[in-house]
Amino acid sequence: MYSLKIREEELKLKVAGDFFAQFDTTRIVQNIDFCVVQKDRLDFDELGSNTLLWAEAKKGELKLEDFYQSFVQLILTIGKAKINEKTLPPEYLGAFDAVKIAFIPYESIAFVFNQNDFNWQVTPSNHESKEFKQLYAQIKELLKDKSLIFDFFIQEKDEVKKNKDLEHFLHNDFIVGWGQGKAIAITKNNFNIVYQKWLAKVKPSIKLDYKDEDGKVKELNPADFYLADLLSKDNKSLKQNLEVVLLKDHYEKTLPNGFELSFKFKDEQKAHKDFWSFYERPPAEEVRKHILKRRDLLVPRDIRERKGAFFTPAIWVEKAQEYLAKALGENYQDEYIIWDLCAGTGNLLANLQNKKQIYASTLDEADVKIMKDDAKEGKNNLFEKHIFQFDFLNDELLDEVDKKGNILKKSKVPEALQAIIKEEQKRKKLLIFINPPYAEATSSKSIVSEKSEHKDLVAESTIKNKYQHILRQGAKELYVQFLARIYEELPNCILANFSTLKNLQGSHTQEFRDFFQAKLLKLFICPSYTFDNVKGKFPIGFFIWNLAIKEKFSKISADIYSEKAKFIGTKNIFVTPKQNIKTWLAHYNKFLTKNETILSYLVRGSVDMQNNNVVFITHTPSQSVIKASNYNAITKNNLMANSIFFSVRHAIESTWLNDRDQFLYPNDKWLKDKEFQNDCLAFMLFHGQNRISSKEGLNHFIPFDENELGAKEAFASSFIVDFIRGKLGTSKKEEALFEEDSFIPQKALEFSPEARAVFEAGKALFSYYHKNCTEVLYNANASLYDIKEYFQGRKESKDGKIGRMNTKSQDLKYNDLIAILRAKLKALAFKLEPKIYEYGFLKE
């Protein structure tokens, strides 16, 4: 029996030696505590095909509930690092302490990793986080029902022996099929991971390039060769209309011009045979259908962004078609020709009935073949002749003809559809129904990251070059390019599209809005996280435009749907005014003089809700912030204005629905609301984004005097206390700096009950520090940030590097005090919220 006092590392070594000696337990998989690998397959590859167990280890003896929580911590560890997406998962997940060990089949828990709306970016060891509690509540009963729990040892008379039931499980059930030639099944969850392994092992053995008719070297998509392998039996592809087919010892592909290509293996097929000996082919019929539908997951993200290979969830396809019926009438399918010109595999057209009226085109020839295959088998409601390969941002819509009408260059668009495009009256009955790609040519990360990711080639196209002078910065958005061409070259049609709301509200799309003048008939918005492969939480809209009605967009009331497609209300969407909250703040910052004492700096961020995380107060702005001039000094004369800016930005939590809301230039009502101004100061002083540290400069923001806190020495600055108590009298000149009144108080500030409660909670926290901080580390000038750092400490990596601050402290009293402060701040934020809207900083 293991001692309850041994450390976790020693416990892992003992468990490995006593119970897993026949396996390899030396493999380290990121932050997973314990990994068990089948020794017979150590030579296969490093991506995990031979992994039996990932486990969480805990020293001592845990209560059963804490034991189940160890599984939750393990799952969060896996999900946060996306380990399950980079390597094949094990047969089992496990957890053990010094007394017992538990196992649960991975496949029974795998569904949790497919949640689109779950935030994995939390600390797995923080059992108090919202996400930890949410996941625990979700799988607690499953863990009780499915997990197998064994004691390591049992007492037999006077002797302690290894648990025979555990040994039997490890020697039999635990390794069923392993080392016995059992092939690994390809599933909906692992086909993409297997592809990553195939790229590393098999792709180098295939020559993928060829010369076209003009002698140019072109390389084929490796995913097509993988699908040829995967969807095969006895090394012969089952579907002859795949883009590439495997024929025993070589691949074949037919080009659009009818020319046939043959691709042989460079190594006499050795890597290919070795790789596929570990996998069962073909997958089950249901899995094959899923793989062909979700072929987009095999395409690298940057290419998916260019091609628009993103899958529209069925709930939003259904809702979009419902809105089309509302806007165009119940018989729209019979009255309109419907063309999805970036169709992917055609899921946006699902459930449409009148196949005579439907056309589908897409950039990728492989997707065209999948749709045509489905059409042949009656799996979609399309005619084969209505499905065609077409690059909408580069190819010509119409045949190029000379003056006599002779065709010089033929368009890929079917003649029947061209005839509709040419005639204005017919074009009015053309419905473009699309979910175009949302990629932007340049996506900048947070201003404070000092890095930007440039994707200029993503948005390069003939259409971008054609309309760049009109769209200007808006041309970086791929979907804006789609809308611009449709508006200009398919005039007066009906356009129904999914996209973000940037075209309505973005500052970079102003020129687009001046150009694109059409009647917005309907709009609903839904959460972005319900769409596959879309990063972030923000609204995605479904728009229905009548391009025949010329109207500059100004405002619309959009219907809102939850992630379950439940109607939850409406939201006003409007064009953001050119003047915003930063314009407002600049009015109060312009009065700064060279001789003023700089108290700190405010980093402002951009003016939408999603950038609130980069709004903070500091002594030392980063070089990227300085380079972008996205900060300003805080002095006594502009402290109130900067406190209001800070508090307005942080008082309201960001959600998917408000994530793109813009902070505006307010009305003047706030000028007369002294309580609002004072409460904003209180909120700023105690908020976590106040990152003032006395280690970086003089701390002017200690909101109490030495006697109140029982300080052991005098503070270096009493500025904020003197400010709050009205001791910083101003001259007439300073009083005249602002239109209505001076923001430098002539008497003690009066705070709301909610703000006073924040001060009381803050005082208790500061006092606790001054009373309990060790003499060696004691800092009389400690800021709130310094106090948090002292009690919570910082993470330290194995190589000794100091990282982020821990989320909790070992000091339980401190945890209680900081929790109380946060609760009081939340109550104050709730009080500020309605005034933020009333004073026009935000619009509802």
Coordinates of N, CA and C in Angstrom, one line a residue, residues 655-804:
T655 N -20.2 39.4 -24.7 CA -20.9 38.2 -25.0 C -20.8 38.1 -26.5
W656 N -21.3 37.0 -27.1 CA -21.2 36.8 -28.5 C -22.1 37.9 -29.2
L657 N -23.2 38.3 -28.5 CA -24.2 39.2 -29.1 C -23.6 40.7 -29.1
N658 N -22.9 41.1 -28.1 CA -22.4 42.5 -28.0 C -21.0 42.6 -28.5
D659 N -20.4 41.5 -28.8 CA -18.9 41.5 -29.1 C -18.4 42.5 -30.1
R660 N -19.3 42.8 -31.1 CA -18.9 43.8 -32.1 C -19.5 45.2 -31.9
D661 N -20.2 45.4 -30.7 CA -20.7 46.7 -30.4 C -19.6 47.7 -30.3
Q662 N -19.9 48.9 -30.8 CA -18.9 50.0 -30.8 C -19.2 51.0 -29.7
F663 N -18.2 51.4 -29.0 CA -18.3 52.5 -28.0 C -18.3 53.8 -28.7
L664 N -19.3 54.7 -28.3 CA -19.6 55.9 -29.0 C -19.2 57.2 -28.3
Y665 N -19.3 58.3 -29.0 CA -19.2 59.6 -28.4 C -20.5 59.9 -27.6
P666 N -20.4 60.1 -26.3 CA -21.6 60.2 -25.5 C -22.3 61.5 -25.6
N667 N -23.6 61.5 -25.1 CA -24.3 62.8 -25.0 C -23.7 63.6 -23.8
D668 N -24.3 64.7 -23.4 CA -23.7 65.5 -22.3 C -24.3 65.2 -20.9
K669 N -25.2 64.3 -20.9 CA -25.9 64.0 -19.6 C -25.0 63.6 -18.5
W670 N -23.9 62.9 -18.9 CA -23.0 62.4 -17.9 C -22.3 63.5 -17.1
L671 N -22.2 64.7 -17.7 CA -21.4 65.8 -17.1 C -22.0 66.2 -15.8
K672 N -23.4 66.1 -15.7 CA -24.1 66.5 -14.5 C -24.2 65.4 -13.4
D673 N -23.8 64.2 -13.8 CA -24.0 63.1 -12.9 C -22.6 62.8 -12.1
K674 N -22.5 63.5 -11.0 CA -21.2 63.4 -10.3 C -21.1 62.0 -9.7
E675 N -22.2 61.4 -9.3 CA -22.1 60.1 -8.7 C -21.6 59.1 -9.7
F676 N -22.0 59.2 -11.0 CA -21.5 58.3 -12.0 C -20.0 58.5 -12.2
Q677 N -19.6 59.8 -12.2 CA -18.2 60.0 -12.4 C -17.4 59.4 -11.3
N678 N -17.8 59.7 -10.0 CA -17.1 59.2 -8.9 C -17.1 57.6 -8.8
D679 N -18.2 57.0 -9.2 CA -18.3 55.6 -9.1 C -17.4 55.0 -10.2
C680 N -17.2 55.6 -11.3 CA -16.3 55.2 -12.3 C -14.8 55.2 -11.8
L681 N -14.5 56.2 -11.0 CA -13.2 56.3 -10.4 C -13.0 55.1 -9.5
A682 N -14.0 54.8 -8.6 CA -13.9 53.7 -7.7 C -13.7 52.4 -8.5
F683 N -14.5 52.2 -9.5 CA -14.4 51.0 -10.3 C -13.0 50.8 -10.9
M684 N -12.5 51.9 -11.4 CA -11.1 51.8 -12.0 C -10.1 51.4 -11.0
L685 N -10.1 52.0 -9.8 CA -9.1 51.8 -8.8 C -9.0 50.3 -8.4
F686 N -10.1 49.6 -8.4 CA -10.1 48.2 -7.9 C -10.3 47.1 -8.9
H687 N -10.3 47.5 -10.2 CA -10.5 46.5 -11.2 C -9.2 45.8 -11.6
G688 N -9.3 44.6 -12.0 CA -8.2 43.8 -12.4 C -7.3 44.3 -13.5
Q689 N -7.9 45.1 -14.4 CA -7.2 45.7 -15.5 C -6.4 46.9 -15.1
N690 N -6.5 47.3 -13.8 CA -5.6 48.3 -13.3 C -4.3 47.6 -12.9
R691 N -3.3 47.7 -13.8 CA -2.1 46.9 -13.7 C -0.9 47.7 -13.1
I692 N -1.2 48.8 -12.4 CA -0.2 49.6 -11.8 C 0.6 48.7 -10.8
S693 N 1.9 48.7 -10.9 CA 2.8 48.0 -10.0 C 3.9 48.9 -9.5
S694 N 4.1 48.9 -8.2 CA 5.1 49.7 -7.6 C 6.5 49.3 -8.0
K695 N 6.6 48.1 -8.6 CA 7.9 47.6 -9.1 C 8.3 48.4 -10.4
E696 N 7.4 49.0 -11.0 CA 7.6 49.7 -12.3 C 7.7 51.2 -12.2
G697 N 7.2 51.7 -11.1 CA 7.2 53.1 -10.9 C 6.4 53.5 -9.6
L698 N 6.4 54.8 -9.4 CA 5.7 55.3 -8.2 C 4.2 55.0 -8.2
N699 N 3.7 54.4 -7.2 CA 2.3 54.1 -7.1 C 1.5 55.2 -6.5
H700 N 0.8 55.9 -7.4 CA -0.1 57.1 -7.0 C -1.5 56.6 -6.6
F701 N -1.8 55.3 -6.7 CA -3.2 54.9 -6.6 C -3.5 54.0 -5.4
I702 N -2.9 54.3 -4.3 CA -3.2 53.6 -3.0 C -4.4 54.4 -2.5
P703 N -5.6 53.8 -2.5 CA -6.8 54.5 -2.1 C -7.1 54.7 -0.7
F704 N -6.1 54.5 0.2 CA -6.3 54.6 1.7 C -5.0 55.2 2.2
D705 N -5.2 55.8 3.4 CA -3.9 56.3 4.1 C -3.3 55.2 5.0
E706 N -2.1 55.5 5.5 CA -1.4 54.5 6.2 C -2.1 54.1 7.5
N707 N -2.8 55.0 8.2 CA -3.5 54.6 9.4 C -4.7 53.7 9.1
E708 N -5.4 53.9 8.0 CA -6.5 53.0 7.7 C -6.0 51.5 7.5
L709 N -4.8 51.4 7.0 CA -4.4 50.0 6.6 C -3.4 49.4 7.6
G710 N -3.0 50.2 8.6 CA -2.0 49.7 9.5 C -0.6 49.5 8.9
A711 N -0.3 50.4 7.9 CA 1.0 50.3 7.2 C 2.2 50.4 8.2
K712 N 3.3 49.8 7.8 CA 4.4 49.8 8.6 C 5.4 50.9 8.3
E713 N 5.1 51.6 7.2 CA 5.9 52.8 6.9 C 5.1 53.7 6.0
A714 N 5.6 54.9 5.8 CA 4.8 55.9 5.0 C 4.8 55.6 3.6
F715 N 3.7 55.9 2.9 CA 3.5 55.7 1.5 C 4.3 56.8 0.7
A716 N 4.8 56.4 -0.5 CA 5.6 57.4 -1.3 C 4.7 58.4 -1.9
S717 N 3.4 58.1 -2.1 CA 2.5 59.1 -2.7 C 1.1 59.0 -2.0
S718 N 0.5 60.1 -1.8 CA -0.8 60.2 -1.2 C -1.8 60.8 -2.2
F719 N -1.4 60.8 -3.5 CA -2.2 61.5 -4.5 C -3.7 61.1 -4.5
I720 N -4.0 59.8 -4.7 CA -5.4 59.5 -4.9 C -6.2 59.7 -3.7
V721 N -5.6 59.6 -2.5 CA -6.4 59.9 -1.3 C -6.7 61.4 -1.2
D722 N -5.7 62.2 -1.5 CA -5.9 63.7 -1.5 C -6.9 64.1 -2.5
F723 N -6.8 63.4 -3.7 CA -7.8 63.7 -4.8 C -9.2 63.4 -4.3
I724 N -9.4 62.2 -3.7 CA -10.7 61.8 -3.3 C -11.3 62.7 -2.2
R725 N -10.4 63.1 -1.3 CA -10.8 64.0 -0.2 C -10.9 65.4 -0.5
G726 N -10.7 65.8 -1.8 CA -10.8 67.2 -2.2 C -9.7 68.1 -1.8
K727 N -8.5 67.6 -1.5 CA -7.4 68.4 -1.1 C -6.6 69.0 -2.2
L728 N -6.9 68.7 -3.4 CA -6.1 69.2 -4.6 C -6.9 70.3 -5.2
G729 N -7.0 71.5 -4.5 CA -7.7 72.6 -5.0 C -7.1 73.1 -6.3
T730 N -7.9 73.6 -7.2 CA -7.5 74.1 -8.5 C -7.6 75.6 -8.7
S731 N -6.8 76.1 -9.6 CA -6.9 77.5 -9.9 C -8.0 77.8 -10.9
K732 N -8.3 79.0 -11.1 CA -9.4 79.4 -12.0 C -9.1 78.9 -13.4
K733 N -7.8 78.9 -13.7 CA -7.4 78.5 -15.1 C -7.7 77.0 -15.2
E734 N -7.4 76.2 -14.2 CA -7.7 74.8 -14.3 C -9.2 74.5 -14.3
E735 N -9.9 75.3 -13.6 CA -11.4 75.1 -13.6 C -12.0 75.3 -14.9
A736 N -11.4 76.2 -15.7 CA -11.9 76.5 -17.0 C -11.5 75.5 -18.1
L737 N -10.7 74.5 -17.7 CA -10.3 73.5 -18.8 C -11.5 72.8 -19.4
F738 N -12.5 72.6 -18.6 CA -13.7 71.8 -19.0 C -14.9 72.6 -19.1
E739 N -15.8 72.3 -20.0 CA -16.9 73.1 -20.3 C -17.8 73.4 -19.1
E740 N -18.2 72.3 -18.4 CA -19.2 72.5 -17.4 C -18.6 72.8 -16.0
D741 N -17.6 72.0 -15.6 CA -17.1 72.1 -14.3 C -15.7 71.4 -14.2
S742 N -14.9 71.7 -13.2 CA -13.6 71.0 -13.1 C -13.8 69.6 -12.6
F743 N -13.0 68.7 -13.1 CA -13.1 67.3 -12.6 C -12.1 67.1 -11.4
I744 N -11.4 68.2 -11.0 CA -10.6 68.1 -9.8 C -11.4 68.5 -8.6
P745 N -11.8 67.6 -7.7 CA -12.8 67.9 -6.7 C -12.3 69.0 -5.7
Q746 N -13.2 69.9 -5.4 CA -13.0 70.9 -4.4 C -13.3 70.5 -3.0
K747 N -14.1 69.4 -2.9 CA -14.4 68.8 -1.6 C -14.4 67.3 -1.8
A748 N -14.6 66.6 -0.7 CA -14.5 65.1 -0.7 C -15.6 64.5 -1.6
L749 N -15.2 63.5 -2.4 CA -16.1 62.9 -3.3 C -17.1 62.1 -2.6
E750 N -18.3 62.1 -3.1 CA -19.4 61.2 -2.6 C -19.7 60.1 -3.5
F751 N -19.7 58.9 -2.9 CA -19.9 57.7 -3.7 C -21.2 57.0 -3.4
S752 N -21.7 56.2 -4.4 CA -22.9 55.5 -4.2 C -22.7 54.4 -3.1
P753 N -23.7 53.8 -2.6 CA -23.6 52.7 -1.6 C -22.8 51.5 -2.3
E754 N -23.0 51.3 -3.6 CA -22.3 50.2 -4.2 C -20.8 50.5 -4.3
A755 N -20.4 51.7 -4.6 CA -19.0 52.1 -4.6 C -18.4 52.1 -3.3
R756 N -19.1 52.5 -2.2 CA -18.6 52.4 -0.9 C -18.3 51.0 -0.5
A757 N -19.2 50.1 -0.9 CA -19.0 48.7 -0.6 C -17.7 48.2 -1.2
V758 N -17.4 48.7 -2.4 CA -16.1 48.3 -3.1 C -14.9 48.8 -2.3
F759 N -15.0 50.0 -1.8 CA -13.9 50.6 -1.0 C -13.7 49.8 0.3
E760 N -14.8 49.4 0.9 CA -14.7 48.6 2.2 C -14.1 47.2 1.9
A761 N -14.5 46.6 0.8 CA -13.9 45.3 0.4 C -12.4 45.5 0.1
G762 N -12.1 46.5 -0.6 CA -10.7 46.8 -1.0 C -9.8 47.1 0.3
K763 N -10.4 47.8 1.2 CA -9.7 48.2 2.4 C -9.4 46.9 3.2
A764 N -10.3 46.0 3.3 CA -10.1 44.7 4.0 C -8.9 43.9 3.3
L765 N -8.9 43.9 2.0 CA -7.8 43.2 1.3 C -6.5 43.9 1.5
F766 N -6.4 45.2 1.4 CA -5.1 45.9 1.6 C -4.7 45.7 3.0
S767 N -5.6 45.8 4.0 CA -5.2 45.7 5.4 C -4.6 44.3 5.7
Y768 N -5.3 43.3 5.1 CA -4.8 41.9 5.3 C -3.4 41.8 4.8
Y769 N -3.1 42.4 3.7 CA -1.7 42.4 3.1 C -0.7 43.0 4.1
H770 N -1.0 44.2 4.6 CA -0.1 45.0 5.4 C 0.1 44.3 6.8
K771 N -0.9 43.5 7.2 CA -0.8 42.8 8.4 C 0.0 41.4 8.3
N772 N -0.2 40.8 7.1 CA 0.3 39.4 7.0 C 1.5 39.2 6.1
C773 N 1.9 40.2 5.3 CA 3.0 40.0 4.4 C 4.3 39.8 5.2
T774 N 5.1 38.9 4.7 CA 6.4 38.6 5.4 C 7.3 39.9 5.4
E775 N 8.1 40.0 6.4 CA 8.9 41.2 6.5 C 9.9 41.3 5.3
V776 N 10.4 40.2 4.8 CA 11.3 40.3 3.7 C 10.7 40.8 2.5
L777 N 9.4 40.4 2.2 CA 8.8 40.8 0.9 C 7.9 42.0 1.1
Y778 N 7.8 42.6 2.3 CA 6.8 43.6 2.6 C 7.2 44.9 1.7
N779 N 6.1 45.5 1.1 CA 6.3 46.7 0.3 C 5.1 47.6 0.7
A780 N 5.5 48.7 1.4 CA 4.5 49.6 1.9 C 3.7 50.2 0.7
N781 N 4.3 50.3 -0.4 CA 3.6 51.0 -1.6 C 3.0 50.0 -2.5
A782 N 2.7 48.8 -2.1 CA 2.1 47.8 -2.9 C 0.8 48.2 -3.5
S783 N 0.6 48.0 -4.8 CA -0.6 48.2 -5.4 C -1.5 47.0 -5.3
L784 N -2.8 47.1 -5.8 CA -3.7 46.0 -5.9 C -3.0 44.8 -6.7
Y785 N -2.4 45.2 -7.8 CA -1.7 44.2 -8.6 C -0.6 43.5 -7.9
D786 N 0.2 44.3 -7.1 CA 1.3 43.7 -6.3 C 0.8 42.8 -5.2
I787 N -0.3 43.2 -4.6 CA -0.9 42.3 -3.5 C -1.4 41.0 -4.1
K788 N -2.1 41.1 -5.3 CA -2.5 39.8 -5.9 C -1.3 38.9 -6.2
E789 N -0.3 39.5 -6.8 CA 0.9 38.8 -7.1 C 1.5 38.1 -5.9
Y790 N 1.6 38.8 -4.8 CA 2.2 38.3 -3.6 C 1.4 37.1 -3.1
F791 N 0.1 37.2 -3.0 CA -0.7 36.0 -2.5 C -0.9 34.9 -3.5
Q792 N -1.0 35.2 -4.7 CA -1.3 34.2 -5.8 C -0.1 33.6 -6.4
G793 N 1.0 34.3 -6.4 CA 2.2 33.8 -7.0 C 2.1 33.7 -8.5
R794 N 3.1 33.2 -9.1 CA 3.2 33.0 -10.6 C 3.5 31.5 -10.9
K795 N 3.1 31.1 -12.1 CA 3.4 29.8 -12.6 C 4.9 29.7 -12.9
E796 N 5.5 28.6 -12.7 CA 6.9 28.4 -13.1 C 7.0 27.1 -13.9
S797 N 7.6 27.3 -15.1 CA 7.7 26.1 -16.0 C 8.8 25.2 -15.5
K798 N 8.9 24.1 -16.1 CA 9.9 23.1 -15.7 C 11.4 23.6 -15.9
D799 N 11.5 24.5 -16.9 CA 12.8 25.1 -17.1 C 13.1 26.4 -16.3
G800 N 12.2 26.6 -15.3 CA 12.4 27.7 -14.4 C 11.9 29.1 -14.9
K801 N 11.2 29.2 -16.0 CA 10.7 30.4 -16.5 C 9.4 30.8 -15.7
I802 N 9.4 32.1 -15.3 CA 8.2 32.6 -14.6 C 7.1 33.0 -15.6
G803 N 5.9 32.5 -15.4 CA 4.8 32.8 -16.3 C 3.7 33.6 -15.7
R804 N 2.5 33.3 -16.0 CA 1.3 34.1 -15.6 C 1.0 33.9 -14.1

